[in-house]
Amino acid sequence: MGSSTPAPATPRAALEAHLAELEGASNGFAFASGLAAEDALLRTVAPGEHVLMPNDAYGGTVRLALQVHAPAGTRIDTVDLSDLDAVAAAWRPETRMVWVETPTNPLLAIVDIAAVCELAHARGAVVVVDNTFATPALQQPLALGADAVVHSTTKYLGGHSDVVGGFVASSHERLAERVGFLHNAAGAVPGPFDCYLVHRGARTLALRMERHSASAAAVAALLVDHPAVAEVRWPGLPTHPGHDVAARQMSGFGGMVSFRLAAGEQAALDVCARTRVFTLAESLGAVESLIEHPGRMTHSSVAGTTNEVPADLVRLSVGIEDPADLLDDLTQALTP
Ligand code: PLP
């Protein structure tokens, strides 16, 4: 065989190059799941060093930090990252990493990425941003100063509920080098077909995120005016406490909407049971709309911790179906 023809890129190399470019990173690593990608990043912190985690984040992330990495010697505290005074107060001499998730899962709180980076960098720590909810189509954490971005590509990047995957993007030389080492040494890598599926999904990402955001705006407007709903959380609402920061750091507000039922937990469970177009399921970020009860489903592992979520909360992943069907479905589900 002649050696002058370059070898074709493997599906994983092609995916890594594409997603790194979308995040504006010089390095990208595809993992077998979002949690595997997170695990590699958390392993870059040595035993005895300290990580500040959000007090509102995906339950599995908190479980990984508190039940896997803390017993192995990493010191971890959770803090409200939208409160910079609280972040400064929680700081320790050995703090090496701040873990940001914005918008957060499931409460859709917004963290000011640039402000957290300024504070962390001045004290010598790196900042990781979980960009799963916003995606690079709506938010560019590295351009805002973050040192690494992590994704569950299972969600919007894959976009079709048919693959599990994760991704780390970074231009930080030392961090990227260490993640690259762990990627190879621990081997939590995706197979070629999973890489192909994520890569195919990423091609329609920008288009899908536009539709998710537009339909979520219509859903949020319906919920805000509904008497059964006590509170709506969607960063596009001007009443959302993080709206101004979101408007500054995001180019759209995304497709995730959470709301609380005035009548409490049973009412939340009843709404989840009554929808027909929104399917009851834990995942998010795909073309079809999903509904779930975080307290009993995605966030049941953080019950009793500072990350516990309200029992009357419902989380929607607004899909790309006809928005009129979504609004009709929610209206009938909210009307016993
Ligand atoms: N990050 C966020 C924000 C998530 O919502 C999830 C999963 O729900 C993960 C990370 C973990 O990803 P995976 O399920 O691909 O391991």
mmCIF file with all atom_site columns, N, CA, C and O in Angstrom, residues 304-323:
data_model
loop_
_atom_site.group_PDB
_atom_site.id
_atom_site.type_symbol
_atom_site.label_atom_id
_atom_site.label_alt_id
_atom_site.label_comp_id
_atom_site.label_asym_id
_atom_site.label_entity_id
_atom_site.label_seq_id
_atom_site.pdbx_PDB_ins_code
_atom_site.Cartn_x
_atom_site.Cartn_y
_atom_site.Cartn_z
_atom_site.occupancy
_atom_site.B_iso_or_equiv
_atom_site.pdbx_formal_charge
_atom_site.auth_seq_id
_atom_site.auth_comp_id
_atom_site.auth_asym_id
_atom_site.auth_atom_id
_atom_site.pdbx_PDB_model_num
ATOM 1  N N  . GLY A 1 304 ? -32.683 14.893 49.930 1.00 0.00 ? 304 GLY A N  1
ATOM 2  C CA . GLY A 1 304 ? -32.067 15.002 51.258 1.00 0.00 ? 304 GLY A CA 1
ATOM 3  C C  . GLY A 1 304 ? -30.744 15.741 51.271 1.00 0.00 ? 304 GLY A C  1
ATOM 4  O O  . GLY A 1 304 ? -30.149 15.923 52.333 1.00 0.00 ? 304 GLY A O  1
ATOM 5  N N  . THR A 1 305 ? -30.246 16.174 50.095 1.00 0.00 ? 305 THR A N  1
ATOM 6  C CA . THR A 1 305 ? -29.009 16.965 50.050 1.00 0.00 ? 305 THR A CA 1
ATOM 7  C C  . THR A 1 305 ? -29.370 18.430 49.768 1.00 0.00 ? 305 THR A C  1
ATOM 8  O O  . THR A 1 305 ? -30.530 18.759 49.532 1.00 0.00 ? 305 THR A O  1
ATOM 9  N N  . THR A 1 306 ? -28.335 19.289 49.727 1.00 0.00 ? 306 THR A N  1
ATOM 10 C CA . THR A 1 306 ? -28.601 20.700 49.420 1.00 0.00 ? 306 THR A CA 1
ATOM 11 C C  . THR A 1 306 ? -29.040 20.863 47.966 1.00 0.00 ? 306 THR A C  1
ATOM 12 O O  . THR A 1 306 ? -29.473 21.939 47.566 1.00 0.00 ? 306 THR A O  1
ATOM 13 N N  . ASN A 1 307 ? -28.914 19.815 47.160 1.00 0.00 ? 307 ASN A N  1
ATOM 14 C CA . ASN A 1 307 ? -29.325 19.872 45.758 1.00 0.00 ? 307 ASN A CA 1
ATOM 15 C C  . ASN A 1 307 ? -30.743 19.332 45.532 1.00 0.00 ? 307 ASN A C  1
ATOM 16 O O  . ASN A 1 307 ? -31.189 19.214 44.397 1.00 0.00 ? 307 ASN A O  1
ATOM 17 N N  . GLU A 1 308 ? -31.452 19.029 46.624 1.00 0.00 ? 308 GLU A N  1
ATOM 18 C CA . GLU A 1 308 ? -32.822 18.507 46.484 1.00 0.00 ? 308 GLU A CA 1
ATOM 19 C C  . GLU A 1 308 ? -33.693 19.509 45.728 1.00 0.00 ? 308 GLU A C  1
ATOM 20 O O  . GLU A 1 308 ? -33.557 20.720 45.909 1.00 0.00 ? 308 GLU A O  1
ATOM 21 N N  . VAL A 1 309 ? -34.569 19.012 44.865 1.00 0.00 ? 309 VAL A N  1
ATOM 22 C CA . VAL A 1 309 ? -35.413 19.908 44.063 1.00 0.00 ? 309 VAL A CA 1
ATOM 23 C C  . VAL A 1 309 ? -36.833 19.921 44.621 1.00 0.00 ? 309 VAL A C  1
ATOM 24 O O  . VAL A 1 309 ? -37.250 18.961 45.280 1.00 0.00 ? 309 VAL A O  1
ATOM 25 N N  . PRO A 1 310 ? -37.610 20.997 44.343 1.00 0.00 ? 310 PRO A N  1
ATOM 26 C CA . PRO A 1 310 ? -38.972 21.065 44.886 1.00 0.00 ? 310 PRO A CA 1
ATOM 27 C C  . PRO A 1 310 ? -39.839 19.906 44.380 1.00 0.00 ? 310 PRO A C  1
ATOM 28 O O  . PRO A 1 310 ? -39.744 19.508 43.219 1.00 0.00 ? 310 PRO A O  1
ATOM 29 N N  . ALA A 1 311 ? -40.688 19.380 45.262 1.00 0.00 ? 311 ALA A N  1
ATOM 30 C CA . ALA A 1 311 ? -41.522 18.216 44.918 1.00 0.00 ? 311 ALA A CA 1
ATOM 31 C C  . ALA A 1 311 ? -42.623 18.578 43.920 1.00 0.00 ? 311 ALA A C  1
ATOM 32 O O  . ALA A 1 311 ? -43.168 17.707 43.246 1.00 0.00 ? 311 ALA A O  1
ATOM 33 N N  . ASP A 1 312 ? -42.970 19.875 43.842 1.00 0.00 ? 312 ASP A N  1
ATOM 34 C CA . ASP A 1 312 ? -44.063 20.281 42.944 1.00 0.00 ? 312 ASP A CA 1
ATOM 35 C C  . ASP A 1 312 ? -43.536 20.709 41.567 1.00 0.00 ? 312 ASP A C  1
ATOM 36 O O  . ASP A 1 312 ? -44.244 21.330 40.786 1.00 0.00 ? 312 ASP A O  1
ATOM 37 N N  . LEU A 1 313 ? -42.277 20.365 41.277 1.00 0.00 ? 313 LEU A N  1
ATOM 38 C CA . LEU A 1 313 ? -41.645 20.819 40.029 1.00 0.00 ? 313 LEU A CA 1
ATOM 39 C C  . LEU A 1 313 ? -41.855 19.809 38.894 1.00 0.00 ? 313 LEU A C  1
ATOM 40 O O  . LEU A 1 313 ? -41.716 18.601 39.093 1.00 0.00 ? 313 LEU A O  1
ATOM 41 N N  . VAL A 1 314 ? -42.151 20.346 37.708 1.00 0.00 ? 314 VAL A N  1
ATOM 42 C CA . VAL A 1 314 ? -42.243 19.545 36.477 1.00 0.00 ? 314 VAL A CA 1
ATOM 43 C C  . VAL A 1 314 ? -41.233 20.123 35.496 1.00 0.00 ? 314 VAL A C  1
ATOM 44 O O  . VAL A 1 314 ? -41.092 21.351 35.391 1.00 0.00 ? 314 VAL A O  1
ATOM 45 N N  . ARG A 1 315 ? -40.511 19.248 34.784 1.00 0.00 ? 315 ARG A N  1
ATOM 46 C CA . ARG A 1 315 ? -39.553 19.726 33.780 1.00 0.00 ? 315 ARG A CA 1
ATOM 47 C C  . ARG A 1 315 ? -39.989 19.274 32.393 1.00 0.00 ? 315 ARG A C  1
ATOM 48 O O  . ARG A 1 315 ? -40.334 18.117 32.185 1.00 0.00 ? 315 ARG A O  1
ATOM 49 N N  . LEU A 1 316 ? -39.955 20.237 31.462 1.00 0.00 ? 316 LEU A N  1
ATOM 50 C CA . LEU A 1 316 ? -40.315 19.943 30.070 1.00 0.00 ? 316 LEU A CA 1
ATOM 51 C C  . LEU A 1 316 ? -39.087 20.075 29.186 1.00 0.00 ? 316 LEU A C  1
ATOM 52 O O  . LEU A 1 316 ? -38.307 21.017 29.323 1.00 0.00 ? 316 LEU A O  1
ATOM 53 N N  . SER A 1 317 ? -38.944 19.138 28.265 1.00 0.00 ? 317 SER A N  1
ATOM 54 C CA . SER A 1 317 ? -38.000 19.312 27.168 1.00 0.00 ? 317 SER A CA 1
ATOM 55 C C  . SER A 1 317 ? -38.877 19.535 25.940 1.00 0.00 ? 317 SER A C  1
ATOM 56 O O  . SER A 1 317 ? -39.528 18.608 25.460 1.00 0.00 ? 317 SER A O  1
ATOM 57 N N  . VAL A 1 318 ? -38.930 20.780 25.488 1.00 0.00 ? 318 VAL A N  1
ATOM 58 C CA . VAL A 1 318 ? -39.859 21.140 24.411 1.00 0.00 ? 318 VAL A CA 1
ATOM 59 C C  . VAL A 1 318 ? -39.249 20.741 23.070 1.00 0.00 ? 318 VAL A C  1
ATOM 60 O O  . VAL A 1 318 ? -38.167 21.203 22.705 1.00 0.00 ? 318 VAL A O  1
ATOM 61 N N  . GLY A 1 319 ? -39.947 19.877 22.365 1.00 0.00 ? 319 GLY A N  1
ATOM 62 C CA . GLY A 1 319 ? -39.428 19.347 21.101 1.00 0.00 ? 319 GLY A CA 1
ATOM 63 C C  . GLY A 1 319 ? -39.763 20.228 19.909 1.00 0.00 ? 319 GLY A C  1
ATOM 64 O O  . GLY A 1 319 ? -40.149 21.392 20.062 1.00 0.00 ? 319 GLY A O  1
ATOM 65 N N  . ILE A 1 320 ? -39.628 19.645 18.732 1.00 0.00 ? 320 ILE A N  1
ATOM 66 C CA . ILE A 1 320 ? -39.815 20.459 17.511 1.00 0.00 ? 320 ILE A CA 1
ATOM 67 C C  . ILE A 1 320 ? -41.133 20.135 16.784 1.00 0.00 ? 320 ILE A C  1
ATOM 68 O O  . ILE A 1 320 ? -41.295 20.462 15.618 1.00 0.00 ? 320 ILE A O  1
ATOM 69 N N  . GLU A 1 321 ? -42.095 19.526 17.519 1.00 0.00 ? 321 GLU A N  1
ATOM 70 C CA . GLU A 1 321 ? -43.402 19.263 16.915 1.00 0.00 ? 321 GLU A CA 1
ATOM 71 C C  . GLU A 1 321 ? -44.121 20.593 16.635 1.00 0.00 ? 321 GLU A C  1
ATOM 72 O O  . GLU A 1 321 ? -43.648 21.661 17.026 1.00 0.00 ? 321 GLU A O  1
ATOM 73 N N  . ASP A 1 322 ? -45.302 20.501 16.020 1.00 0.00 ? 322 ASP A N  1
ATOM 74 C CA . ASP A 1 322 ? -46.123 21.696 15.802 1.00 0.00 ? 322 ASP A CA 1
ATOM 75 C C  . ASP A 1 322 ? -46.399 22.344 17.173 1.00 0.00 ? 322 ASP A C  1
ATOM 76 O O  . ASP A 1 322 ? -46.979 21.691 18.060 1.00 0.00 ? 322 ASP A O  1
ATOM 77 N N  . PRO A 1 323 ? -46.015 23.603 17.375 1.00 0.00 ? 323 PRO A N  1
ATOM 78 C CA . PRO A 1 323 ? -46.204 24.221 18.697 1.00 0.00 ? 323 PRO A CA 1
ATOM 79 C C  . PRO A 1 323 ? -47.667 24.207 19.149 1.00 0.00 ? 323 PRO A C  1
ATOM 80 O O  . PRO A 1 323 ? -47.946 24.101 20.348 1.00 0.00 ? 323 PRO A O  1
#
